[in-house]
Coordinates of C-alpha atoms in Angstrom, one line a residue:
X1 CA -20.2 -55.6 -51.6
X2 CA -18.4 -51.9 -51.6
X3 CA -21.4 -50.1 -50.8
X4 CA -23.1 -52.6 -48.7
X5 CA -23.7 -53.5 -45.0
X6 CA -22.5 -56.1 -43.5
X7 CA -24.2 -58.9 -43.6
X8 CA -26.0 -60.3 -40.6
X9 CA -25.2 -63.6 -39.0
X10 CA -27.0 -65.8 -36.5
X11 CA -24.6 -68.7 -34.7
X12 CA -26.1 -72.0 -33.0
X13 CA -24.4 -73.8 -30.7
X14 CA -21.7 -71.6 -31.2
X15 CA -19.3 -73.4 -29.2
X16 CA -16.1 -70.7 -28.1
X17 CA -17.3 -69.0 -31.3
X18 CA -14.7 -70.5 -34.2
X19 CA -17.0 -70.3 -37.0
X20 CA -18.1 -67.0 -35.7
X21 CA -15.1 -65.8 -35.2
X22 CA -14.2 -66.3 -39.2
X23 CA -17.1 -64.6 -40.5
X24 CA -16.4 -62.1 -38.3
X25 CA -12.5 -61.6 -39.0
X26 CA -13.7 -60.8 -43.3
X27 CA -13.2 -57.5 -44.2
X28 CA -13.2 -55.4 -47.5
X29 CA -9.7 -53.4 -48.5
X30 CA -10.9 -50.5 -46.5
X31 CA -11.2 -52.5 -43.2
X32 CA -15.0 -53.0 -43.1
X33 CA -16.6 -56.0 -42.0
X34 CA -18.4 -58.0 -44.7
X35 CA -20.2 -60.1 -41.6
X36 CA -21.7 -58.6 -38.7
X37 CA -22.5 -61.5 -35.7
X38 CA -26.0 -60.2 -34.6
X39 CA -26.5 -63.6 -31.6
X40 CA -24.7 -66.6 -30.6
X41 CA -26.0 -69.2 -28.6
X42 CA -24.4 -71.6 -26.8
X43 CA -25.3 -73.4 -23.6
X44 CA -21.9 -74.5 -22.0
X45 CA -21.1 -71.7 -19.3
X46 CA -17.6 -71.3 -19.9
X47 CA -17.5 -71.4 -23.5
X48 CA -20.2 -69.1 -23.5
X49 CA -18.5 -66.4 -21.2
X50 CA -15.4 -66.9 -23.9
X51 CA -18.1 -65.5 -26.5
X52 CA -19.4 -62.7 -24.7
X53 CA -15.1 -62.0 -24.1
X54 CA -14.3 -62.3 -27.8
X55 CA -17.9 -59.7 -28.6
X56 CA -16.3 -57.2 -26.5
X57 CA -13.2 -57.4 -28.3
X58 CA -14.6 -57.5 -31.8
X59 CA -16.8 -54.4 -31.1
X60 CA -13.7 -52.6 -31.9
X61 CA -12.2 -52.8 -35.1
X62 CA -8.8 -54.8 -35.5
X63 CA -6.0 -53.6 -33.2
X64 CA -8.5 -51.1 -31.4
X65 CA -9.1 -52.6 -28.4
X66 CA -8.7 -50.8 -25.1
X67 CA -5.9 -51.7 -23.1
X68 CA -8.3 -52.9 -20.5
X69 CA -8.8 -56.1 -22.8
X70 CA -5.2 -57.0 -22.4
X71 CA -5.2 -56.1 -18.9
X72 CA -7.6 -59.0 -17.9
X73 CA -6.1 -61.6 -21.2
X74 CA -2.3 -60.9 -18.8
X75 CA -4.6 -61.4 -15.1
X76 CA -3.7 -58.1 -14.4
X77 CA -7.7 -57.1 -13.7
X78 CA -10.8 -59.2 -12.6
X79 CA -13.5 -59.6 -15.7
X80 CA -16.1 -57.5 -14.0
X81 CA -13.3 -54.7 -13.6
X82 CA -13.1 -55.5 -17.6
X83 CA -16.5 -55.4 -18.1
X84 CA -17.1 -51.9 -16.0
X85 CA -14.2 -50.3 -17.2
X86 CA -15.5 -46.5 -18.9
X87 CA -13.3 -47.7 -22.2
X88 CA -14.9 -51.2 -22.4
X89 CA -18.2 -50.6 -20.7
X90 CA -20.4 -50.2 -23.8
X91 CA -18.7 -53.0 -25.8
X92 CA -19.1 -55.0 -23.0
X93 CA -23.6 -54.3 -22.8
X94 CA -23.0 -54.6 -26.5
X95 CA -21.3 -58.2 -26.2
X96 CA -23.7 -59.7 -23.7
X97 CA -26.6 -59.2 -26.0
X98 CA -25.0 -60.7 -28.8
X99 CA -24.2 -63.7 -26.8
X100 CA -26.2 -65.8 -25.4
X101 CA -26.2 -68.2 -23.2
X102 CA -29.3 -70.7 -23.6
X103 CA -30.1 -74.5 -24.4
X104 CA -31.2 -75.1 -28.2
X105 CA -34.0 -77.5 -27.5
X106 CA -34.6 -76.4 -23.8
X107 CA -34.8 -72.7 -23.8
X108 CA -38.4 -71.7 -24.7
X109 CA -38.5 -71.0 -28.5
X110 CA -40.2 -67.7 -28.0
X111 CA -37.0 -66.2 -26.0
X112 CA -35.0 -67.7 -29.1
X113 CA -36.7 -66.1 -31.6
X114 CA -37.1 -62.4 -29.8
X115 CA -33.2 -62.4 -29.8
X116 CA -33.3 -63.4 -33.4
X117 CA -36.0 -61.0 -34.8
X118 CA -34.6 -57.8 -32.9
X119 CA -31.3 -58.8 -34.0
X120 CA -32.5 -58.9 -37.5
X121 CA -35.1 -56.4 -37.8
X122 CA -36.3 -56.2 -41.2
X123 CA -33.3 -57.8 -43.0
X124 CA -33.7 -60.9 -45.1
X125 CA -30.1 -61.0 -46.3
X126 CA -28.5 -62.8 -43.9
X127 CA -26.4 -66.2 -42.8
X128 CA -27.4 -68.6 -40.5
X129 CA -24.0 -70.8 -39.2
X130 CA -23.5 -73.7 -36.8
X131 CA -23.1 -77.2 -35.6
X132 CA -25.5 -78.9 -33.8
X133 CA -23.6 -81.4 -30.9
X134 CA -21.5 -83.7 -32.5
X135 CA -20.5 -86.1 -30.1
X136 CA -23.3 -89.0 -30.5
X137 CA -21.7 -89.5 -34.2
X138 CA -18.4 -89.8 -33.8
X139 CA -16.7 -93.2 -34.9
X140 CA -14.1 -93.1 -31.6
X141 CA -17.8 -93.1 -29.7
X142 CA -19.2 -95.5 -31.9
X143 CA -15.6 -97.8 -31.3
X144 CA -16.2 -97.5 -27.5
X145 CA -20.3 -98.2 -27.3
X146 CA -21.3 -101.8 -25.9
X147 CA -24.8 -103.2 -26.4
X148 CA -26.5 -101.1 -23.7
X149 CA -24.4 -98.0 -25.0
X150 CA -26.2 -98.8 -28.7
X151 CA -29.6 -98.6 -26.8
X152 CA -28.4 -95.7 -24.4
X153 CA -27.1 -94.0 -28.2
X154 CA -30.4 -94.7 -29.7
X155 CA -32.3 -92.2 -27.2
X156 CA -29.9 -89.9 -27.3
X157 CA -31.5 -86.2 -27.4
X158 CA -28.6 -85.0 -29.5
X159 CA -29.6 -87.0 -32.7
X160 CA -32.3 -84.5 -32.9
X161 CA -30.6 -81.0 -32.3
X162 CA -30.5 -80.5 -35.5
X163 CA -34.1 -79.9 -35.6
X164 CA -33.4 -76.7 -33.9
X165 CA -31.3 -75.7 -36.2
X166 CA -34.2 -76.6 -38.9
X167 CA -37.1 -75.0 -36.8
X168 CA -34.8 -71.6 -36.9
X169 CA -34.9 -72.4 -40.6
X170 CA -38.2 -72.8 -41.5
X171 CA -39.1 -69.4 -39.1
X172 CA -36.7 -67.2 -40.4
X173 CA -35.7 -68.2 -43.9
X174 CA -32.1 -67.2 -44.1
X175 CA -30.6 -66.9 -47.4
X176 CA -27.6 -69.2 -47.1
X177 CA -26.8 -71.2 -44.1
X178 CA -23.6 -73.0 -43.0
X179 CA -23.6 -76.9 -41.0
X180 CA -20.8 -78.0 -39.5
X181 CA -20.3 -81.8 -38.1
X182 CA -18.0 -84.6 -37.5
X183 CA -17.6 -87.3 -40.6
X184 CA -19.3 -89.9 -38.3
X185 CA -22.2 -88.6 -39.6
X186 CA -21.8 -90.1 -42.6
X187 CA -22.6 -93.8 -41.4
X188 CA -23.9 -93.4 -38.2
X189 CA -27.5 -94.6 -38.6
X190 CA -30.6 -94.3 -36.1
X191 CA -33.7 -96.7 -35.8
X192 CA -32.3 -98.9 -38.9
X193 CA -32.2 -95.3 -41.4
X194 CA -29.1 -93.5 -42.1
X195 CA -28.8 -89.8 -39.9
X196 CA -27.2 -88.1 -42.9
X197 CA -30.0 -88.8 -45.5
X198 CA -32.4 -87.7 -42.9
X199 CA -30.9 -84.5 -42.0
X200 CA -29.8 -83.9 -46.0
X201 CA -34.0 -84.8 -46.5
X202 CA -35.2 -82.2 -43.8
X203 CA -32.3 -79.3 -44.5
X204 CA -33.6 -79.6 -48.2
X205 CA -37.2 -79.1 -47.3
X206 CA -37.8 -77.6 -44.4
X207 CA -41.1 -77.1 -44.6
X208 CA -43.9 -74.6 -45.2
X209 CA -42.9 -74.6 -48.7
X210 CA -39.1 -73.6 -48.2
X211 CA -36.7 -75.5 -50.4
X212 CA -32.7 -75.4 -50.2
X213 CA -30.1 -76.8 -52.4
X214 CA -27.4 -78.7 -50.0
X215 CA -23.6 -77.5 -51.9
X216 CA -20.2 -78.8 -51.3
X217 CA -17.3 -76.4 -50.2
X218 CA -14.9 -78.9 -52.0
X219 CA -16.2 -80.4 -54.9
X220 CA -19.0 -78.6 -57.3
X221 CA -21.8 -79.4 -58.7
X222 CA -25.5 -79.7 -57.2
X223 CA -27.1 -81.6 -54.4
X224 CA -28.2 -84.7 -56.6
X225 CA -24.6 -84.6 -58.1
X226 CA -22.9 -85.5 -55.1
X227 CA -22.3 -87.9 -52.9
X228 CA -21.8 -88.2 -49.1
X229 CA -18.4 -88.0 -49.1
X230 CA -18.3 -84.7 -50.7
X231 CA -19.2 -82.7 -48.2
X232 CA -16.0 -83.6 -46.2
X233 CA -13.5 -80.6 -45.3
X234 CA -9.9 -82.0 -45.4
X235 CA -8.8 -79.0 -43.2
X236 CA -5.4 -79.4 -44.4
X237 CA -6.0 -79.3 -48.1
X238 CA -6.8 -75.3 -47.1
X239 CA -4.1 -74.0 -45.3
X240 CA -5.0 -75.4 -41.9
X241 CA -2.1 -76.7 -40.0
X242 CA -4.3 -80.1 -38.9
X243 CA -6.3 -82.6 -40.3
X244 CA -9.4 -82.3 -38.9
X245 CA -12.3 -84.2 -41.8
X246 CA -15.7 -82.3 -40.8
X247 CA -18.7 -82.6 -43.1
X248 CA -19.9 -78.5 -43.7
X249 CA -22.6 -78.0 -45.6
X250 CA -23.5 -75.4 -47.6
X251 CA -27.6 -74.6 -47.8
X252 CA -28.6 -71.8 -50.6
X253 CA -32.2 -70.7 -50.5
X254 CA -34.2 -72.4 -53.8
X255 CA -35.3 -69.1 -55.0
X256 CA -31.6 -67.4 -54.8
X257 CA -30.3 -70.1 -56.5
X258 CA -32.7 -70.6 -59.9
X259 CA -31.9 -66.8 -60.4
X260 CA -28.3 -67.3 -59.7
X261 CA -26.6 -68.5 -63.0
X262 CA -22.8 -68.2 -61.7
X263 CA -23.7 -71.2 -59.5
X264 CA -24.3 -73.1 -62.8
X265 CA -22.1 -71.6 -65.0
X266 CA -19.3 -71.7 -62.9
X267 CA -19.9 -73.7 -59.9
X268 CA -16.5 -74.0 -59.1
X269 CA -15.9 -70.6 -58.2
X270 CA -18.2 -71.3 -54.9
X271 CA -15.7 -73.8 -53.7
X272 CA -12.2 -73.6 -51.2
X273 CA -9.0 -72.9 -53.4
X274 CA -6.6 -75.7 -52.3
X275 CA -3.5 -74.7 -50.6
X276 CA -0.6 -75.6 -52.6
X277 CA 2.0 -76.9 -49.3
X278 CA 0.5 -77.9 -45.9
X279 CA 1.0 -75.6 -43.0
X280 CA 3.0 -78.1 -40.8
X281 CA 3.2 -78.2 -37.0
X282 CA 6.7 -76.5 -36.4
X283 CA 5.2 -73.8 -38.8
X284 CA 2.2 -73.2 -36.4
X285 CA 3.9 -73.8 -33.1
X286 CA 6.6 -70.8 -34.5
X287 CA 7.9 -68.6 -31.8
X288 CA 6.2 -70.0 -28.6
X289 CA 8.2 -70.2 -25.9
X290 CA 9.8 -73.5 -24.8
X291 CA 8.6 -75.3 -21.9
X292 CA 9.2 -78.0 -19.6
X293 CA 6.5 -80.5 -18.2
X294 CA 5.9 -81.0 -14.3
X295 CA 5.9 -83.5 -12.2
X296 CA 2.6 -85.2 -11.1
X297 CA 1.6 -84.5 -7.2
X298 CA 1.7 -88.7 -7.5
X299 CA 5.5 -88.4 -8.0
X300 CA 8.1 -89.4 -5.4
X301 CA 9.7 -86.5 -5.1
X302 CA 8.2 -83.0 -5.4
X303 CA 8.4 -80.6 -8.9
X304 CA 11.0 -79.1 -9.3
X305 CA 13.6 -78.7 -12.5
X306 CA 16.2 -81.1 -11.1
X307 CA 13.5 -83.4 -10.6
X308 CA 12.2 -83.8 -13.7
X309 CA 15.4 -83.8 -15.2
X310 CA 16.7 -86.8 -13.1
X311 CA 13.4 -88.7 -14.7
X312 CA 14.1 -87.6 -17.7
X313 CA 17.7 -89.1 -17.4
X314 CA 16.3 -92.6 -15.8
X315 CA 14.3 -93.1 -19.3
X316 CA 17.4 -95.0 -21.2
X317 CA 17.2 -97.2 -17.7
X318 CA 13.5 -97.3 -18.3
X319 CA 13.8 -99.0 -21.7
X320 CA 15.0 -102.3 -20.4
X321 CA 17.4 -103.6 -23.1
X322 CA 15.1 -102.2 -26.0
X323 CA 17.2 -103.0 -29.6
X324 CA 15.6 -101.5 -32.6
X325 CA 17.1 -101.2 -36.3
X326 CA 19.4 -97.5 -36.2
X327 CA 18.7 -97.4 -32.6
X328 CA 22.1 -95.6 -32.4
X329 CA 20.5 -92.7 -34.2
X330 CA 17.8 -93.1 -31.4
X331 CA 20.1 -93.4 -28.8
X332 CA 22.0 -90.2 -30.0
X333 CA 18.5 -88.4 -30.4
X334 CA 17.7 -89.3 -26.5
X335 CA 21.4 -87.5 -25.3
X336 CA 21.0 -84.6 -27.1
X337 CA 16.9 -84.5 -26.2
X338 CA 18.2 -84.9 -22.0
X339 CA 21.2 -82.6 -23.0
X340 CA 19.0 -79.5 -24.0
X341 CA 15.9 -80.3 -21.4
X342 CA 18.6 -78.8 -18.9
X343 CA 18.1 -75.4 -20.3
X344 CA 14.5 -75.6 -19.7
X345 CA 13.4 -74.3 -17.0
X346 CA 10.2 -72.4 -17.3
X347 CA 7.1 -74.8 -17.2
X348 CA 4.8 -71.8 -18.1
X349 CA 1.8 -69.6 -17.0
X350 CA -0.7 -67.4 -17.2
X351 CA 0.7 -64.9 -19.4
X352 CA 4.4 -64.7 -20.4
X353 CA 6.3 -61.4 -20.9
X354 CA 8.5 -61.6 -24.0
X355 CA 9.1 -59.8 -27.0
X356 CA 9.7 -62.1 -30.4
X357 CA 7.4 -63.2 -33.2
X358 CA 6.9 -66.3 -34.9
X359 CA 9.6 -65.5 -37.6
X360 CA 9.6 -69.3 -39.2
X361 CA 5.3 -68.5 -40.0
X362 CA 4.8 -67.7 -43.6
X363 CA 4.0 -63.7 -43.8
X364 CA -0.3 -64.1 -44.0
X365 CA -0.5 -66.6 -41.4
X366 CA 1.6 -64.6 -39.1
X367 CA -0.4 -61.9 -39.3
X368 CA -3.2 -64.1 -38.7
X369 CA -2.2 -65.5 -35.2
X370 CA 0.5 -62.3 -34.4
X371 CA -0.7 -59.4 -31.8
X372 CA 2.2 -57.3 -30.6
X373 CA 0.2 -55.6 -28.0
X374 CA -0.2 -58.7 -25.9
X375 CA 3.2 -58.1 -25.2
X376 CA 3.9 -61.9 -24.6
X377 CA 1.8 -65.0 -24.8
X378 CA -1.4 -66.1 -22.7
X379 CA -2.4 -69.5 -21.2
X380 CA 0.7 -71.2 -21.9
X381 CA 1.5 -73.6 -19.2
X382 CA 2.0 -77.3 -19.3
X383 CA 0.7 -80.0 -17.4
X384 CA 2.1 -82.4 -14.6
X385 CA 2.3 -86.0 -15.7
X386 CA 3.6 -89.0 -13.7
X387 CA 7.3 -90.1 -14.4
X388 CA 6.5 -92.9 -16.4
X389 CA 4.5 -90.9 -18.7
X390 CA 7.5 -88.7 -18.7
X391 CA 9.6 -91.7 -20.1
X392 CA 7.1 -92.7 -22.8
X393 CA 7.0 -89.3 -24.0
X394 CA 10.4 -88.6 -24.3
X395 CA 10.4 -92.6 -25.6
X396 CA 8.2 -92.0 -28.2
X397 CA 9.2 -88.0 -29.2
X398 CA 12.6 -89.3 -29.5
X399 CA 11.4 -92.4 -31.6
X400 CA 9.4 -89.8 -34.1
X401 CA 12.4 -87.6 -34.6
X402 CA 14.5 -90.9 -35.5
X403 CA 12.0 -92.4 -37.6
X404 CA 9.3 -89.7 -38.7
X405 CA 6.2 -91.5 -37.7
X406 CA 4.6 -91.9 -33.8
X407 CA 5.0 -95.2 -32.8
X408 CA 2.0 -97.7 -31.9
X409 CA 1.6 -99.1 -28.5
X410 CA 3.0 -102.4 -29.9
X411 CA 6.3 -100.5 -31.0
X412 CA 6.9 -99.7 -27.4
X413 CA 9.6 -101.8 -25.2
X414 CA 7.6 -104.3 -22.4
X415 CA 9.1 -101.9 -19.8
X416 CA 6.9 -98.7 -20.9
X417 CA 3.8 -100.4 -22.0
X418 CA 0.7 -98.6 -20.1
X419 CA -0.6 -101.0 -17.3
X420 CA -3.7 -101.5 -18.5
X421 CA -5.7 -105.1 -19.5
X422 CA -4.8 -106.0 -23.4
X423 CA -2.2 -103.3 -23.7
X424 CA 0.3 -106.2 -24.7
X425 CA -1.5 -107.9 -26.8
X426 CA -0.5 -107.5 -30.6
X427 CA -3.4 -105.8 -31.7
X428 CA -4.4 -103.7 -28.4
X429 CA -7.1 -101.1 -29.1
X430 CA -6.0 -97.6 -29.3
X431 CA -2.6 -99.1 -30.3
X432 CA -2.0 -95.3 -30.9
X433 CA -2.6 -94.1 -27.2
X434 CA 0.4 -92.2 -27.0
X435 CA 0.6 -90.2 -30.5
X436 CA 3.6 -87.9 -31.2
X437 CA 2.5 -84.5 -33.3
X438 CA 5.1 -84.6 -36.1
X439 CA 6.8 -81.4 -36.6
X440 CA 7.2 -81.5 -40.3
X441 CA 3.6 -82.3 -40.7
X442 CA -0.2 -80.9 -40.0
X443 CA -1.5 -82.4 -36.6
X444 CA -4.0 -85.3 -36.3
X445 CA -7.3 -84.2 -35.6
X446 CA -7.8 -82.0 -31.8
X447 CA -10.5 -82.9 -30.1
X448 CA -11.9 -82.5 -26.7
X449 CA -10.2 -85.2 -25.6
X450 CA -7.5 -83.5 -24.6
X451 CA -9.0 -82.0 -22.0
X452 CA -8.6 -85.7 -19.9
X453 CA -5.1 -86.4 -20.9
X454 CA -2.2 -85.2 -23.2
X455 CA -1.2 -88.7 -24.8
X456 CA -3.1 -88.1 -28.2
X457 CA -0.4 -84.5 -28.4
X458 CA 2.6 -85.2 -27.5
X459 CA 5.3 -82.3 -28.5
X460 CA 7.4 -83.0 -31.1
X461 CA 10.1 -81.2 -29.3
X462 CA 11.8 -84.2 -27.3
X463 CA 13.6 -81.6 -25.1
X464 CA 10.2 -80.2 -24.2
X465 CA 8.4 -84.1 -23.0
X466 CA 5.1 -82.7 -22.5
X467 CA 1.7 -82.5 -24.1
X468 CA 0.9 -79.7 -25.7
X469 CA -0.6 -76.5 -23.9
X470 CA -3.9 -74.2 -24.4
X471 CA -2.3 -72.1 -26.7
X472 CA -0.5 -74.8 -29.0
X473 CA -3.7 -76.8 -29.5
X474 CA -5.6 -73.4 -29.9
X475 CA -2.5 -73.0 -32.9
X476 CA -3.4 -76.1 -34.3
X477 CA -6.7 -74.4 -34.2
X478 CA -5.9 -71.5 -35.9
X479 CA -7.2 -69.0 -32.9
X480 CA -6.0 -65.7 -33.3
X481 CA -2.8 -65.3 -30.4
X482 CA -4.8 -63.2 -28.6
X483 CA -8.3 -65.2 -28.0
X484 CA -9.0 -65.8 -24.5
X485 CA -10.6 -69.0 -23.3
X486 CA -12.5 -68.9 -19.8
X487 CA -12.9 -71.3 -17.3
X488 CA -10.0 -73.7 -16.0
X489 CA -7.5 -75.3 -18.0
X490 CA -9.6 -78.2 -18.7
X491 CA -12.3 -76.7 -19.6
X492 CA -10.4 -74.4 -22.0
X493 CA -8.8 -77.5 -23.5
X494 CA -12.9 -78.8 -24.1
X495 CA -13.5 -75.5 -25.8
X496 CA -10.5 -74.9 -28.3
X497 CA -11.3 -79.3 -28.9
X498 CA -15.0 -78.6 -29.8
X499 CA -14.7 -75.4 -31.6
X500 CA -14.9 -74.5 -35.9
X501 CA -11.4 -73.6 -37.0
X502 CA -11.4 -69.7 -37.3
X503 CA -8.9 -69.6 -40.3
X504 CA -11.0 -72.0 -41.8
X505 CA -14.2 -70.7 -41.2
X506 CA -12.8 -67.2 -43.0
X507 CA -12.1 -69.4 -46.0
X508 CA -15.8 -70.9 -45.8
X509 CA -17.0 -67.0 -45.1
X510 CA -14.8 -65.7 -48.1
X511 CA -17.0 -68.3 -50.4
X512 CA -20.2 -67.2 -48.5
X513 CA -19.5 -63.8 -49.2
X514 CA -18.4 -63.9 -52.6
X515 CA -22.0 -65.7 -53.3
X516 CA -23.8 -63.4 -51.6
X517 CA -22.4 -60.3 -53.8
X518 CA -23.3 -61.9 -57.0
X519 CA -26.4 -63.3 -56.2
X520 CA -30.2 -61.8 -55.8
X521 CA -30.0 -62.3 -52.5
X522 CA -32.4 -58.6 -52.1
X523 CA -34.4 -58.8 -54.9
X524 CA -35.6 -62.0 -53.9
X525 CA -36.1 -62.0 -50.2
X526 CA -38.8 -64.0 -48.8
X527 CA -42.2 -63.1 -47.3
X528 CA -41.3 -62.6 -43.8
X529 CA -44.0 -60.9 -42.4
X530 CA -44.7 -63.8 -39.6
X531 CA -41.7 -63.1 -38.3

C-alpha cells in the first residue's frame, strides 16, 4: 500500500471516536496514513465536540500540532480562541466537516448521504466502521429489567439502529466494514427471534443484490464455519490492559472476497496476533501522578488533607472486631496504606505540570500513550466520596493487596456493608458493588457506569482510596495521553465508558489494512453510479 492513498473511512455512531481514532493512528514506515476519516457521526453533544477536537489535532501529522492545541488541553485558552487561532484555524474548518453531529435514524437521510458522497467522491475503496447503541443488549441491563422493563425493552428504538448502519450499506457499498457491540448481543432476543441472527441475516444481504461474508477477528474460517461465540474480542488476549468481551465483526464485500484467495488459503493471516503477557493495570496506570480522594460536601467536616486522613485513620475503628485468616498481613497492609496517604496531598486537576514518563510501560506502549509536549497530564482529578465509602475502599484495596482478589459484598465486616435492602443477605445482587482493579492484572470491563459512581474502579493503590480518574479509565482505554474529552467530568467519564479501544481498533485496522492491500478491492469496485 506504498504507492497508495489512504484509504477512506466513514464512522457511525462514532462515540468520542475510539475506533476512529485507530484507523486513523496506522501509518506506513515513512509516516503516511494508511486510513484517512472522511465523517463521523455521533449525536451526543459532548462526545461529538471531543471528535471535532481530536479532527483538528489529527489534521496535522503526529507531533505537529500547534501549540495552540495544548494551550486549550492545559485551560490556558477558550476553544473558540482554539478554533480561531491563525495556526489552527484551517484544521479547525477542516475538523468540523469531518465531524458531525446528527441522529442516525432521526437526521433526514438525504443530509447523511451528501456528507458521505462529497466525502467520498468517486472512491469505491473504502471502510465503513462503527457500533450502533449498545445499551438495550447488555446482560447488566437485562439483570436489572422487571416485567414492564421487558415490554418497555421490547419497543426500544435502539434494537433497530443497526438498520442505519445497513441502509448506509446497501447505498454505498463499501468494500469492508467493521461492527462493534456488546456480547449481550449474543442472547438477547426480540419478539421471540434471536437479535444476532437477524442482524448476521441482514449484514449478509443487505439487499439490492449486495452480499457480504460476516469474518471473525479471532478465530478463521468463513461465516457458516463459525459460531456466535467467535466473533467475541477478548481485549486482553491483544495487548489491551482490560477485559472488555465486544462482538466486532468483520463484513468483506462478496465480490472481493471470491477473487481473494489469501482469505482461503490462509485465512488466518486476517486475524489478531495474540499477545504473548497481558498488559496489567500497574503497567498502564505507569507514571501518573498520585492522588488523594476528597471528602464529600455530605461530610462532617470540610475537605481538607487532615481531614481525610483522620477518616482514613478511623477505618480500623470502622471494621468492628472484623477477624479474617492472615488478617495480621491485612492489618500490616492498612498501617503502611494510612502511613504513606500522609504524603499525599494533591487531589488533582485540570492539567498537572510535571516532567516524568511512565518508565515501568513496555517501550511500544509508551510510545503509544507518551506526549512530552503536554508537559504534564490532563483531566486528572479525583472525586469526593462520603467517609464511609472512604473506609470501604481503603477496606477492600487493602483486602486485594493481602489476598489478590476484590472482595464480594458478603466478605465485607457488618460494620461497612452499604445500607441498602438485601445487602446482607448471603447472596445480595451485585455482591461485587465495590470492585478493587488488581494491579498485577488487566482491568474488568469500563463502562459508562462510571460516570454515576466509582465503586466498580477502585485504585489498587490503598494509599491513594479513591476511584479511578478520567485519565486512568481513559489508560485502561488505551487513549493516547494527550486525547481531550469535553464536557464535565461526568460526562467525560460516559464518553471514555462507551468508546472502541483505540489501541485495539489499530490492531483491528492493521488486519483491515493488510486485506485491503492484497485484495481486488479496485478492480472490482461496484456500480456506484446511484450514488
Amino acid at each position: 500500500m506504498a504507492n497508495r492513498k489512504p484509504i477512506p473511512v466513514i464512522d457511525l455512531f462514532a462515540g468520542p471516536g475510539g475506533l476512529g481514532e485507530g484507523f486513523s493512528s496506522l501509518v506506513d514506515p515513512n509516516g503516511t496514513p494508511q486510513f484517512s476519516l472522511r465523517v463521523s457521526i455521533e449525536k451526543d453533544f459532548h462526545a461529538h465536540q471531543t471528535l471535532s477536537l481530536r479532527a483538528l489535532f489529527r489534521y496535522f501529522r503526529k507531533g505537529k500540532a500547534p501549540d495552540c492545541y495544548y494551550d486549550y488541553v492545559r485551560g490556558m485558552i477558550s476553544r473558540a480562541e482554539l478554533f480561531s487561532h491563525p495556526a489552527a484555524k484551517e484544521a479547525g474548518e477542516v475538523a468540523l466537516k469531518e465531524a458531525r453531529l446528527a441522529e442516525l435514524g432521526k437526521t433526514p437521510h438525504e443530509e447523511i448521504d451528501s456528507w458521505i458522497t462529497e466525502a467520498l467522491k468517486d472512491e469505491t475503496d473504502w471502510v465503513l466502521i462503527g457500533g450502533p447503541p449498545c445499551q438495550a443488549y447488555s446482560l447488566a441491563g437485562r439483570s436489572r429489567r422487571t416485567k414492564e422493563d421487558q415490554e418497555k425493552f421490547e419497543s426500544d428504538e435502539k434494537h433497530f439502529l443497526y438498520m442505519e448502519y445497513l441502509r448506509i450499506i446497501r447505498r454505498f457499498k463499501p468494500a469492508v466494514f467493521v461492527m462493534e457491540n456488546v456480547k449481550g448481543i449474543l442472547s438477547s432476543t426480540l419478539g421471540g427471534s434471536g437479535i444476532f441472527e437477524r442482524i448476521m441475516a441482514d449484514l449478509s444481504s443487505p439487499g439490492d443484490g449486495l452480499k457480504y461474508g460476516i469474518r471473525s477477528f479471532v478465530v478463521s474460517g468463513d461465516t457458516e464455519n463459525l459460531s456466535p461465540r467467535d466473533f467475541v474480542i477478548e481485549s486482553e488476549k491483544f495487548g489491551i490492559p482490560q477485559c472488555r468481551h465486544r462482538v466486532i465483526l468483520f463484513g468483506v464485500r462478496a465480490d472481493i472476497a471470491a477473487s481473494t484467495q489469501e482469505l482461503s488459503v490462509h485465512p488466518e493471516r486476517f486475524t489478531l496476533p495474540i499477545t504473548s503477557v497481558p498488559v496489567s493495570v500497574s503497567e498502564a496506570l505507569s507514571g501518573l501522578p498520585k492522588l488523594r480522594s476528597c471528602l464529600s460536601k455530605k461530610s462532617p467536616e470540610p475537605d481538607s488533607h487532615e481531614a481525610w486522613l483522620r477518616v482514613l485513620r478511623g477505618t480500623k475503628a470502622a471494621l468492628g472486631g472484623w477477624h479474617v485468616l492472615e488478617s495480621e498481613k491485612f492489618l500490616t497492609n492498612l498501617r503502611l496504606a494510612i502511613e504513606e496517604s500522609a504524603s499525599i496531598r494533591f487531589s488533582g486537576s485540570h492539567f498537572i505540570h510535571w516532567e516524568s514518563t511512565p518508565t515501568a510501560m513496555e517501550g511500544r506502549l509508551q510510545e503509544w500513550y507518551f506526549d512530552g509536549r503536554l508537559g504534564g497530564t490532563i483531566q486528572h482529578d479525583t472525586r469526593s466520596h462520603m467517609p464511609s465509602d472512604l473506609h470501604r475502599y481503603l477496606f477492600a484495596s487493602c483486602y486485594a493487596k493481602t489476598f489478590g482478589f476484590s472482595p464480594k459484598v458478603t466478605q465485607f465486616p457488618k460494620s461497612l456493608l452499604p445500607n441498602h435492602e438485601n445487602a446482607s443477605n448471603d447472596n445480595p445482587p451485585f455482591a461485587d458493588r465495590f470492585r478493587v482493579q488488581l494491579a498485577s492484572h488487566p482491568s474488568s470491563t469500563v463502562v459508562a457506569h462510571v460516570a454515576k459512581d466509582g465503586h466498580y474502579f477502585i485504585h489498587p493503590d490503598p494509599a491513594q482510596c479513591r476511584s479511578l480518574t478520567v485519565r486512568e479509565v481513559a489508560r485502561l482505554q488505551t487513549f493516547p495521553d494527550n486525547y481531550f474529552f469535553e464536557g464535565n467530568r461526568t460526562q467525560q467519564y460516559t464518553q471514555v465508558g462507551n468508546a472502541v479501544p483505540p489501541l485495539l481498533a489499530k490492531k483491528i485496522a492493521i488486519v483491515v489494512a493488510d486485506f485491503m492491500r492484497i485484495s481486488s478491492c479496485r478492480q472490482l469496485a461496484p456500480n456506484l453510479s446511484s450514488v
